[in-house]
Coordinates of C-alpha atoms in Angstrom, one line a residue:
M1 CA 26.5 20.9 -53.9
A2 CA 26.4 23.3 -51.1
R3 CA 24.9 22.1 -47.8
D4 CA 21.5 23.5 -46.5
P5 CA 22.0 25.6 -43.2
N6 CA 18.5 25.2 -42.9
F7 CA 18.2 21.3 -43.3
D8 CA 21.5 21.0 -41.2
W9 CA 19.8 23.1 -38.1
W10 CA 17.1 21.1 -37.8
Q11 CA 18.3 18.4 -38.0
R12 CA 20.9 19.3 -35.2
Q13 CA 18.0 20.3 -32.9
I14 CA 15.0 18.2 -34.3
G15 CA 16.1 14.9 -35.5
T16 CA 19.0 14.5 -33.2
P17 CA 15.9 14.3 -30.1
L18 CA 13.6 12.4 -32.3
A19 CA 16.5 9.4 -33.1
I20 CA 16.9 9.0 -29.1
L21 CA 13.1 8.5 -28.5
L22 CA 12.8 6.0 -31.1
H23 CA 16.2 4.7 -29.8
K24 CA 15.0 4.6 -26.1
A25 CA 11.3 3.5 -26.9
G26 CA 12.5 -0.3 -28.2
Y27 CA 12.4 1.1 -32.3
D28 CA 14.5 -1.6 -34.4
L29 CA 17.3 -0.4 -35.7
E30 CA 15.1 -0.8 -39.7
M31 CA 12.1 1.1 -38.0
Q32 CA 14.7 4.1 -36.3
N33 CA 16.0 4.2 -39.7
A34 CA 13.3 4.7 -42.0
Y35 CA 11.6 7.3 -39.7
I36 CA 13.9 9.2 -39.9
R37 CA 14.7 9.1 -43.1
F38 CA 10.9 10.4 -43.1
F39 CA 11.9 12.5 -40.8
L40 CA 14.6 13.8 -43.2
D41 CA 12.8 13.3 -46.6
C42 CA 9.1 15.0 -45.7
T43 CA 9.2 16.7 -42.4
I44 CA 12.7 19.1 -42.3
P45 CA 12.0 20.4 -46.0
A46 CA 7.9 21.9 -44.3
L47 CA 9.9 23.7 -41.4
G48 CA 10.8 26.8 -43.3
P49 CA 13.9 28.5 -42.1
S50 CA 15.8 27.9 -38.9
H51 CA 15.4 30.5 -36.0
E52 CA 19.3 30.4 -36.0
M53 CA 19.3 31.4 -39.9
S54 CA 16.0 33.7 -40.2
S55 CA 17.3 37.0 -41.4
D56 CA 14.6 38.0 -39.9
A57 CA 14.9 38.9 -36.0
S58 CA 10.7 37.2 -35.7
P59 CA 10.6 34.4 -37.8
W60 CA 7.3 32.7 -37.8
Q61 CA 5.8 32.5 -34.6
S62 CA 4.3 28.8 -34.6
F63 CA 1.9 28.2 -32.0
M64 CA 3.1 24.9 -31.9
T65 CA 5.4 25.7 -28.3
D66 CA 5.5 28.3 -26.0
D67 CA 8.8 29.2 -27.7
H68 CA 7.6 29.0 -31.2
T69 CA 9.3 25.6 -32.2
P70 CA 7.2 24.7 -35.0
V71 CA 8.0 20.9 -33.6
E72 CA 6.5 19.2 -31.1
L73 CA 7.7 15.4 -29.7
S74 CA 6.1 12.7 -27.7
W75 CA 5.3 9.7 -26.4
E76 CA 2.9 7.3 -26.0
W77 CA 1.9 4.8 -23.7
R78 CA 0.1 2.1 -23.7
H79 CA -1.8 -0.1 -20.5
T80 CA -0.6 -3.3 -21.9
G81 CA 3.4 -2.6 -20.8
E82 CA 4.8 -2.8 -24.4
N83 CA 7.2 0.0 -25.3
P84 CA 5.6 3.6 -26.3
D85 CA 4.9 4.8 -30.1
V86 CA 7.4 8.2 -30.6
R87 CA 4.8 10.9 -32.1
Y88 CA 5.6 14.2 -33.6
S89 CA 3.4 17.0 -34.3
I90 CA 4.3 19.9 -37.0
E91 CA 3.5 23.3 -37.9
P92 CA 4.9 23.5 -42.1
I93 CA 6.5 26.6 -42.5
G94 CA 7.4 28.6 -46.3
F95 CA 10.3 30.3 -46.5
S96 CA 8.1 33.7 -47.5
A97 CA 5.4 32.9 -44.1
G98 CA 4.5 35.9 -42.9
G99 CA 5.6 38.2 -45.5
C100 CA 3.8 39.7 -48.1
A101 CA 4.2 36.7 -50.3
D102 CA 2.2 34.4 -47.5
P103 CA 1.0 36.5 -44.5
F104 CA -0.9 33.7 -42.9
N105 CA 2.0 31.0 -44.0
L106 CA -0.9 29.3 -46.3
L107 CA 1.7 27.7 -48.8
A108 CA 3.3 25.5 -47.0
T109 CA 0.6 22.6 -45.3
P110 CA -0.9 22.0 -49.3
C111 CA 2.5 21.0 -50.5
L112 CA 3.3 19.2 -47.4
I113 CA 0.0 17.2 -47.8
G114 CA 0.4 16.8 -51.8
Q115 CA 4.1 14.5 -50.8
L116 CA 2.4 13.0 -47.9
Q117 CA -0.2 11.6 -50.3
R118 CA 2.8 10.0 -53.2
T119 CA 4.4 8.9 -50.1
I120 CA 1.7 7.2 -48.1
S121 CA -0.4 5.3 -49.4
S122 CA -3.4 4.6 -46.8
L123 CA -3.3 8.8 -46.7
D124 CA -7.1 9.0 -46.4
L125 CA -8.2 13.0 -47.4
R126 CA -11.5 13.4 -47.6
W127 CA -12.2 14.7 -44.0
Y128 CA -8.9 17.2 -44.9
S129 CA -10.3 18.4 -47.9
H130 CA -13.9 19.4 -45.9
F131 CA -12.5 20.7 -43.4
A132 CA -10.2 22.4 -44.9
E133 CA -12.7 24.4 -47.3
R134 CA -14.8 25.1 -44.1
L135 CA -12.4 26.2 -41.6
L136 CA -9.0 27.7 -43.4
P137 CA -9.0 31.7 -44.1
N138 CA -10.8 32.3 -46.9
A139 CA -7.5 33.8 -48.9
P140 CA -9.3 35.8 -51.6
A141 CA -10.4 38.0 -49.2
L142 CA -7.0 37.7 -46.9
G143 CA -5.5 41.1 -48.7
S144 CA -8.3 43.6 -48.1
Q145 CA -8.7 42.1 -44.4
Y146 CA -5.6 41.2 -43.1
G147 CA -5.1 44.9 -40.9
A148 CA -8.9 44.1 -39.4
L149 CA -8.1 40.9 -38.9
L150 CA -5.1 41.4 -37.1
G151 CA -6.2 44.6 -35.2
Q152 CA -10.0 42.6 -34.3
S153 CA -7.1 40.4 -31.5
P154 CA -3.6 41.2 -31.5
A155 CA -3.3 38.3 -28.9
E156 CA -4.8 35.4 -30.9
P157 CA -2.0 33.3 -33.1
L158 CA -1.8 33.4 -37.3
S159 CA -1.1 29.8 -37.0
T160 CA -3.9 28.2 -38.9
S161 CA -2.9 24.2 -39.8
F162 CA -0.6 21.4 -38.1
V163 CA -0.2 18.0 -39.0
A164 CA 0.6 14.9 -36.7
Y165 CA 2.2 11.4 -37.4
D166 CA 2.4 8.6 -35.5
L167 CA 5.6 6.5 -35.7
R168 CA 3.5 3.0 -35.9
R169 CA 5.5 0.1 -35.6
K170 CA 3.2 -2.1 -37.7
G171 CA 1.9 -0.7 -40.7
P172 CA 2.4 3.0 -42.3
V173 CA 2.6 6.0 -40.2
T174 CA -0.5 7.7 -39.2
V175 CA -1.3 11.3 -40.4
K176 CA -3.3 13.5 -38.3
A177 CA -4.5 17.2 -39.4
Y178 CA -5.1 20.1 -37.0
F179 CA -7.1 23.5 -37.6
L180 CA -6.7 26.4 -35.7
P181 CA -10.2 28.5 -36.9
S182 CA -9.8 31.8 -35.4
I183 CA -8.9 33.9 -38.9
R184 CA -11.4 32.0 -40.7
A185 CA -13.7 32.7 -37.7
M186 CA -13.1 36.3 -37.4
Q187 CA -13.6 36.5 -41.0
S188 CA -17.3 34.8 -40.6
R189 CA -17.6 37.2 -37.5
V190 CA -18.5 33.5 -35.7
S191 CA -16.9 31.8 -32.5
N192 CA -14.1 29.4 -33.5
F193 CA -16.5 26.7 -31.3
D194 CA -19.7 27.1 -33.5
L195 CA -17.4 27.1 -36.6
I196 CA -15.9 23.9 -36.2
I197 CA -19.0 22.9 -35.1
G198 CA -20.6 23.4 -38.2
A199 CA -18.0 22.2 -40.2
I200 CA -18.4 18.7 -38.1
R201 CA -22.2 18.9 -38.9
S202 CA -21.9 19.7 -42.9
L203 CA -20.2 16.1 -42.7
P204 CA -22.2 13.3 -44.8
E205 CA -21.8 10.9 -42.1
S206 CA -23.2 13.3 -39.1
Q207 CA -26.4 13.9 -41.7
A208 CA -26.6 10.1 -41.6
E209 CA -26.8 10.5 -37.7
A210 CA -23.1 10.1 -36.7
F211 CA -21.7 12.0 -33.8
Q212 CA -25.0 12.7 -31.8
A213 CA -22.2 12.6 -28.9
L214 CA -21.6 15.8 -30.1
R215 CA -25.3 16.9 -28.3
L216 CA -23.9 16.3 -25.2
L217 CA -21.2 18.7 -25.9
T218 CA -22.5 21.9 -26.7
E219 CA -25.2 21.2 -24.4
Y220 CA -22.6 21.4 -21.8
T221 CA -20.9 24.7 -23.0
E222 CA -24.6 26.4 -23.3
T223 CA -25.8 25.5 -20.2
D224 CA -22.9 25.2 -17.2
A225 CA -21.5 28.2 -16.1
L226 CA -17.8 25.9 -16.7
G227 CA -18.5 25.2 -20.0
A228 CA -19.4 28.2 -20.9
E229 CA -16.1 30.2 -20.2
L230 CA -14.7 27.3 -22.6
E231 CA -12.7 28.5 -25.7
C232 CA -12.4 26.6 -28.3
E233 CA -8.7 26.3 -30.0
M234 CA -8.8 23.4 -32.6
L235 CA -10.2 20.7 -34.6
G236 CA -8.3 17.4 -35.3
I237 CA -8.7 14.8 -37.8
D238 CA -7.6 11.6 -38.6
C239 CA -6.8 11.2 -42.1
V240 CA -7.8 7.7 -42.4
S241 CA -10.9 6.2 -43.3
A242 CA -14.1 7.8 -42.0
D243 CA -15.1 4.3 -41.0
S244 CA -12.5 4.3 -38.4
A245 CA -11.5 7.8 -38.6
R246 CA -11.8 9.9 -34.9
L247 CA -12.3 14.1 -34.4
K248 CA -10.9 16.5 -31.5
I249 CA -12.1 19.0 -30.5
Y250 CA -9.9 21.1 -28.6
L251 CA -10.9 23.4 -25.7
R252 CA -9.1 25.4 -23.1
S253 CA -10.1 26.8 -19.7
G254 CA -9.1 29.7 -17.4
R255 CA -9.8 27.6 -14.5
T256 CA -7.2 25.5 -13.0
S257 CA -8.5 23.9 -9.9
F258 CA -8.8 19.8 -10.0
D259 CA -12.3 20.5 -8.5
S260 CA -12.9 22.3 -12.3
V261 CA -10.8 19.2 -13.9
R262 CA -13.3 17.1 -13.0
S263 CA -16.6 18.8 -13.5
I264 CA -15.3 19.4 -17.4
M265 CA -13.6 16.4 -18.0
T266 CA -17.3 14.9 -17.5
L267 CA -19.3 17.3 -18.8
G268 CA -21.1 18.4 -15.9
G269 CA -21.3 14.5 -15.2
R270 CA -22.7 13.7 -18.7
V271 CA -20.1 11.6 -19.9
Q272 CA -20.0 9.5 -16.6
S273 CA -21.6 6.4 -16.0
P274 CA -21.6 2.8 -13.3
E275 CA -19.5 1.1 -16.0
D276 CA -16.6 3.6 -16.6
D277 CA -14.5 3.5 -13.6
K278 CA -13.9 6.5 -12.9
E279 CA -13.5 7.3 -9.8
N280 CA -10.2 5.2 -9.6
A281 CA -9.2 6.8 -12.9
F282 CA -9.6 10.1 -11.2
G283 CA -8.3 9.1 -8.4
D284 CA -4.5 8.6 -10.1
L285 CA -5.0 11.8 -11.7
F286 CA -5.7 13.6 -8.2
E287 CA -2.6 11.7 -7.3
L288 CA -0.6 13.0 -10.0
W289 CA -1.6 16.3 -9.8
N290 CA -0.9 16.8 -6.3
A291 CA 2.7 15.4 -7.3
L292 CA 3.1 17.9 -10.2
F293 CA 1.5 21.3 -8.8
F294 CA 1.9 20.5 -4.8
P295 CA 5.1 18.3 -3.9
E296 CA 4.3 19.4 -0.7
K297 CA 0.8 18.4 0.0
Q298 CA 0.7 15.3 -1.5
A299 CA -1.0 14.3 1.7
S300 CA -4.1 16.0 1.6
T301 CA -6.8 15.1 -0.1
T302 CA -8.7 17.4 0.2
T303 CA -7.2 20.7 1.0
T304 CA -6.0 20.7 -2.6
A305 CA -9.0 19.9 -4.9
N306 CA -10.6 23.5 -4.9
T307 CA -7.3 25.4 -5.4
E308 CA -6.8 27.2 -8.7
L309 CA -3.2 27.0 -9.4
R310 CA -0.9 30.3 -9.3
R311 CA -2.0 33.2 -11.6
C312 CA 0.0 33.3 -15.2
G313 CA -0.8 35.9 -18.1
H314 CA 0.3 33.8 -20.9
R315 CA -1.7 33.0 -24.1
T316 CA -2.0 29.6 -23.4
A317 CA -2.5 29.4 -19.3
G318 CA -4.5 27.6 -18.0
I319 CA -5.9 24.0 -19.0
L320 CA -6.6 22.7 -22.3
Y321 CA -8.4 19.7 -23.0
Y322 CA -10.4 17.6 -25.4
F323 CA -13.0 15.4 -26.9
D324 CA -12.6 12.9 -29.2
F325 CA -15.8 11.7 -30.7
S326 CA -15.9 8.8 -33.4
K327 CA -18.7 7.0 -35.5
S328 CA -19.0 4.3 -33.0
H329 CA -19.5 6.0 -29.5
A330 CA -22.0 7.4 -28.0
K331 CA -20.5 9.3 -25.7
P332 CA -16.9 11.5 -25.7
V333 CA -14.0 10.4 -24.7
P334 CA -12.5 13.1 -22.7
K335 CA -8.2 13.7 -22.3
V336 CA -6.5 16.9 -20.3
Y337 CA -3.3 18.0 -20.8
L338 CA -1.2 18.6 -16.6
P339 CA -0.4 22.3 -17.8
V340 CA 4.0 21.8 -16.1
R341 CA 4.9 24.9 -18.7
H342 CA 3.4 27.3 -16.6
Y343 CA 2.7 25.9 -13.2
G344 CA 5.1 23.0 -12.6
Q345 CA 8.4 24.6 -10.3
S346 CA 10.9 22.7 -12.4
D347 CA 12.3 19.9 -15.1
H348 CA 13.6 18.3 -12.8
L349 CA 10.4 18.3 -10.4
I350 CA 8.5 17.2 -13.0
A351 CA 10.4 14.2 -14.6
K352 CA 10.6 13.4 -10.5
A353 CA 6.8 12.9 -10.2
V354 CA 6.5 11.4 -13.7
C355 CA 8.9 8.6 -12.8
A356 CA 7.8 8.6 -9.6
R357 CA 4.2 7.8 -10.6
M358 CA 5.6 4.8 -13.0
K359 CA 7.1 2.6 -10.5
R360 CA 4.2 2.7 -8.0
K361 CA 2.1 1.3 -10.9
G362 CA 4.8 -1.0 -11.5
K363 CA 6.4 0.4 -14.7
Q364 CA 9.8 0.8 -13.2
H365 CA 11.1 -0.4 -17.0
E366 CA 8.9 2.7 -18.5
A367 CA 10.2 5.1 -15.8
R368 CA 13.8 3.8 -16.9
Q369 CA 13.1 4.7 -20.3
Y370 CA 11.6 8.3 -20.3
L371 CA 14.5 9.2 -17.4
S372 CA 17.2 8.0 -19.9
A373 CA 15.8 10.2 -22.9
L374 CA 15.4 13.1 -21.1
E375 CA 18.8 12.8 -19.7
E376 CA 20.5 12.6 -23.1
I377 CA 18.4 15.2 -25.0
L378 CA 18.4 18.0 -22.2

């Protein structure tokens, strides 16, 4: 049987770094082999044509990463000193994506979801089906609306869904799904945020008084100047039982000062409470912020908190946040992505700052793991 050059290309470009991350993160050999087999069987067939083999000069422009690679690899460190877990996200891409047969790349994700359903017994797709129906493009209307949709906002990405995996050391892979609703929102003539909030509120759990923490976020976007400027990017969900599943709403801000980060992460003070110990957390975050973006001013505690990062005109410029909601929590849990891609000075300085912070926190082993993986991959 002839070898598939697309398969070989994705195996080299993504499979090799994934194998390095699994090894450096301390997964045992049996688990490394199992997760590489999962990658070969389930992931590579969902990635579509390689960028090298595509006959089109511009293959599908995935919104997953800034260079349009449809895969993002990551580590998740825990607070307990354990080895990190490996995670990765993909945008499933069909071989006809962007063409007449599949202009919005709507065919690949259902195929992957079907395969995952046959592969992972614990997969729960109730929420996935609910949100897919309400947030993905209205396919029957797309043919007549194609030109109009592109003309309304040509800078908007055409990506509509991502799938992600947490490669756990115990138990099955945890699957997550992400919905980018901009096309459906344009079809419906509503904002991304309003479309997502409406979809969440139509869940039976929401009607039974779950997710009341949403009120804090919607109030912030309606009454706070910083909140009103936030642009909603996507909704993430866990494909597990609804009793333990989370919702994650992703929002981007064009403001790039640390003061704005503090305000947005606390929803203007709405998620602060005496027991949260947020001052220590923000102190740690500010220290890392200065090391990444103002290495020459790290001794200062006042001059950079209200300083905006340099101007950047890229579609993903600014700062991305997400707010994690679950049925059991009265307040959302905020997270922030530090935008080193656009505002860091170099890969070397970024890695140096991360390792230095780990060592200050007594995580010398983690720092060595991280640096060793980077050096082998890059």
